[in-house]
């Protein structure tokens, strides 16, 4: 199905917003664009199509913020999150129960509320806890198909500056994207060609949003940043609840 002008326009607007949010919170491109594409094509093709602008914008964001990446967190939480995410993605076809989505949404709501109330400010991950949190968040995110939100939720357990938080989340996301995107492209490559105009628009939009969002990030105080991420995590949890119960 070819992309019409109205659909392409919606994609353009949504992709800029998604890129901006991802630059501030460390996630958001897949959460926003996948439902948009899903209004035009089936979910499998939507996920594959969004993986292209997602990996491009993530690569741009990582390159621009690479110096802020926390190597300590990347070596513990990051490695296990990527491994867990890939494992979850492989197992996803065998675990499609809506119950998983409800539990996932409940977890995001809990983390979001904990962040907004200040409870999560007292939570700090050590090396061992980081390994466990990384593996669990990656596996759960891979099973449900929304790794960015749960990854950022778990990263709230680290004492990171806003720039380090986003840069580290981006680095982890890029590792996962590099492994999963080729699989998506190979399995539905012919159908992706039909969506080429919308994919190009989405890629351009997310890159523009990434650059703009990075400038906004620099002006956000650390305490306000944590509350903002918590609010976005809570919003994602509520949204997933609504989809699961619809």
XYZ file of C-alpha atoms in Angstrom:
246
model
C 0.000 0.000 0.000
C 1.533 3.302 -1.019
C 1.716 6.146 1.460
C -0.725 8.984 0.775
C -0.077 12.678 1.299
C -2.107 12.834 4.521
C -0.332 9.857 6.041
C 3.083 11.210 5.028
C 2.267 14.576 6.618
C 1.294 12.918 9.890
C 4.514 10.893 9.784
C 6.552 14.074 9.253
C 5.043 15.822 12.272
C 5.160 12.757 14.508
C 8.770 11.966 13.593
C 10.021 15.445 14.533
C 8.205 15.234 17.874
C 9.497 11.701 18.448
C 13.092 12.662 17.672
C 12.881 15.610 20.064
C 11.424 13.534 22.892
C 14.033 10.799 22.401
C 16.832 13.360 22.683
C 15.453 14.464 26.039
C 14.262 11.160 27.531
C 16.360 8.521 25.751
C 13.305 6.852 24.197
C 10.196 7.757 22.238
C 10.779 7.159 18.527
C 9.414 3.627 18.465
C 6.687 4.414 20.999
C 5.321 7.262 18.866
C 6.010 6.217 15.282
C 5.068 2.542 15.469
C 1.371 3.266 16.239
C 1.380 5.911 13.476
C 2.657 3.433 10.881
C 0.327 0.785 12.289
C -2.665 2.886 11.187
C -1.502 2.351 7.598
C 0.092 -1.129 7.630
C 0.134 -4.223 9.840
C 2.179 -4.214 13.048
C 4.991 -6.428 11.718
C 5.641 -4.089 8.804
C 5.214 -1.029 11.037
C 7.923 -2.268 13.423
C 10.275 -2.976 10.500
C 9.618 0.406 8.879
C 10.167 2.345 12.103
C 13.408 0.466 12.807
C 15.062 2.391 9.952
C 14.466 5.984 11.156
C 14.995 4.706 14.703
C 18.513 3.411 14.051
C 19.453 6.465 11.953
C 18.315 8.988 14.565
C 19.847 6.915 17.345
C 23.188 6.830 15.496
C 23.120 10.596 15.003
C 22.239 11.169 18.657
C 24.986 8.826 19.834
C 27.622 10.475 17.653
C 26.725 13.923 18.931
C 26.618 12.789 22.580
C 29.227 10.023 22.569
C 31.543 11.842 25.017
C 28.813 11.858 27.675
C 28.308 8.071 27.648
C 28.885 6.397 31.015
C 31.270 3.533 30.286
C 30.637 2.088 33.760
C 26.908 1.757 33.169
C 27.395 0.628 29.569
C 29.670 -2.247 30.629
C 27.214 -3.572 33.211
C 23.634 -2.521 32.625
C 24.159 -1.869 28.913
C 25.658 -5.228 27.959
C 23.023 -7.202 29.840
C 20.198 -4.982 28.562
C 21.251 -5.570 24.963
C 21.591 -9.326 25.524
C 18.255 -9.510 27.315
C 16.571 -7.419 24.633
C 17.712 -9.684 21.828
C 16.664 -12.771 23.800
C 13.261 -11.257 24.453
C 12.832 -10.360 20.796
C 13.549 -13.964 19.787
C 11.092 -15.313 22.376
C 8.406 -12.758 21.524
C 6.718 -15.006 18.963
C 6.141 -17.599 21.692
C 4.881 -15.157 24.326
C 2.206 -12.956 22.812
C -0.181 -12.987 25.782
C -1.846 -9.607 26.475
C -1.058 -10.306 30.134
C 2.593 -9.496 29.446
C 1.638 -6.088 28.083
C -0.511 -5.375 31.152
C 2.319 -6.323 33.524
C 4.762 -4.260 31.479
C 2.420 -1.262 31.554
C 1.926 -1.659 35.318
C 5.688 -1.667 35.816
C 6.078 1.537 33.805
C 3.267 3.212 35.758
C 4.910 2.191 39.037
C 8.329 3.508 37.979
C 6.782 6.702 36.649
C 4.909 7.378 39.895
C 8.013 6.537 41.931
C 9.980 9.061 39.914
C 7.385 11.792 40.202
C 7.031 11.327 43.961
C 10.789 11.248 44.529
C 10.911 7.629 45.736
C 13.266 6.589 42.925
C 15.734 9.320 43.942
C 16.778 7.070 46.829
C 17.305 4.065 44.538
C 20.849 3.473 43.321
C 22.206 0.486 41.369
C 25.535 -1.135 42.170
C 27.452 -3.392 39.790
C 25.550 -6.603 40.582
C 22.175 -4.871 40.682
C 23.037 -3.201 37.383
C 23.624 -6.565 35.701
C 20.299 -7.896 36.991
C 18.334 -4.732 36.139
C 19.861 -4.613 32.669
C 19.023 -8.229 31.869
C 15.499 -7.988 33.270
C 14.627 -4.714 31.550
C 16.080 -5.908 28.252
C 14.285 -9.249 28.344
C 10.959 -7.701 29.312
C 11.306 -4.945 26.756
C 12.158 -7.434 24.046
C 9.148 -9.598 24.879
C 6.704 -6.694 24.747
C 8.441 -4.866 21.903
C 9.095 -1.564 23.642
C 12.634 -1.649 24.957
C 13.327 2.079 25.107
C 10.718 2.883 27.736
C 11.664 0.120 30.168
C 15.371 0.824 29.595
C 14.998 4.479 30.561
C 12.827 3.499 33.519
C 15.569 1.206 34.820
C 18.299 3.782 34.167
C 16.600 6.090 36.662
C 18.275 3.866 39.254
C 21.654 5.378 38.356
C 22.972 8.747 39.449
C 23.560 10.112 35.938
C 23.496 13.640 34.608
C 20.824 14.335 31.956
C 23.410 14.188 29.153
C 24.992 10.974 30.487
C 21.552 9.398 30.938
C 20.462 10.040 27.343
C 23.883 9.236 25.855
C 24.100 5.905 27.693
C 20.512 4.943 26.841
C 21.274 5.843 23.236
C 24.432 3.725 23.131
C 22.537 0.705 24.468
C 19.686 1.261 22.013
C 22.126 1.480 19.120
C 23.646 -1.892 20.006
C 20.205 -3.510 19.995
C 19.181 -1.728 16.782
C 22.316 -2.832 14.954
C 21.471 -6.448 15.699
C 17.724 -6.450 15.074
C 17.232 -4.066 12.144
C 18.889 -6.296 9.500
C 16.508 -9.099 10.502
C 13.491 -6.836 10.030
C 14.696 -5.524 6.687
C 15.438 -8.978 5.275
C 12.085 -10.454 6.287
C 9.896 -7.712 4.772
C 12.263 -5.916 2.380
C 9.884 -5.998 -0.577
C 7.036 -4.436 1.365
C 9.360 -1.779 2.783
C 10.015 -0.478 -0.730
C 6.346 0.532 -0.981
C 6.738 2.594 2.184
C 9.995 4.232 1.059
C 8.581 7.815 0.849
C 7.165 7.663 4.386
C 10.332 6.023 5.736
C 12.514 8.738 4.193
C 10.273 11.436 5.679
C 10.324 9.726 9.077
C 14.106 9.408 8.996
C 14.562 13.078 8.106
C 12.054 14.151 10.744
C 13.607 12.139 13.567
C 17.066 13.506 12.749
C 15.739 17.083 12.808
C 13.946 16.409 16.077
C 17.116 14.856 17.501
C 19.194 17.967 16.844
C 16.522 20.310 18.230
C 15.869 18.116 21.262
C 19.565 17.992 22.132
C 19.589 21.771 22.537
C 16.596 21.572 24.860
C 18.304 18.856 26.927
C 21.255 21.126 27.728
C 18.988 23.569 29.531
C 17.188 21.063 31.793
C 18.380 20.855 35.448
C 19.100 17.268 36.657
C 16.239 17.151 39.188
C 13.695 18.420 36.658
C 15.092 16.005 34.072
C 14.424 12.973 36.278
C 10.855 14.143 36.870
C 10.366 14.677 33.139
C 11.601 11.183 32.283
C 9.375 9.728 35.014
C 6.387 11.586 33.578
C 7.065 10.247 30.076
C 7.519 6.705 31.424
C 4.196 7.044 33.266
C 2.499 8.312 30.102
C 3.843 5.339 28.132
C 2.580 2.950 30.798
C -0.910 4.466 30.745
C -0.932 4.348 26.936
C 0.035 0.663 26.908
C -2.645 -0.059 29.498
C -5.252 1.537 27.253
C -4.111 -0.513 24.247
C -4.046 -3.776 26.189
C -7.495 -3.267 27.670
C -9.117 -1.878 24.515
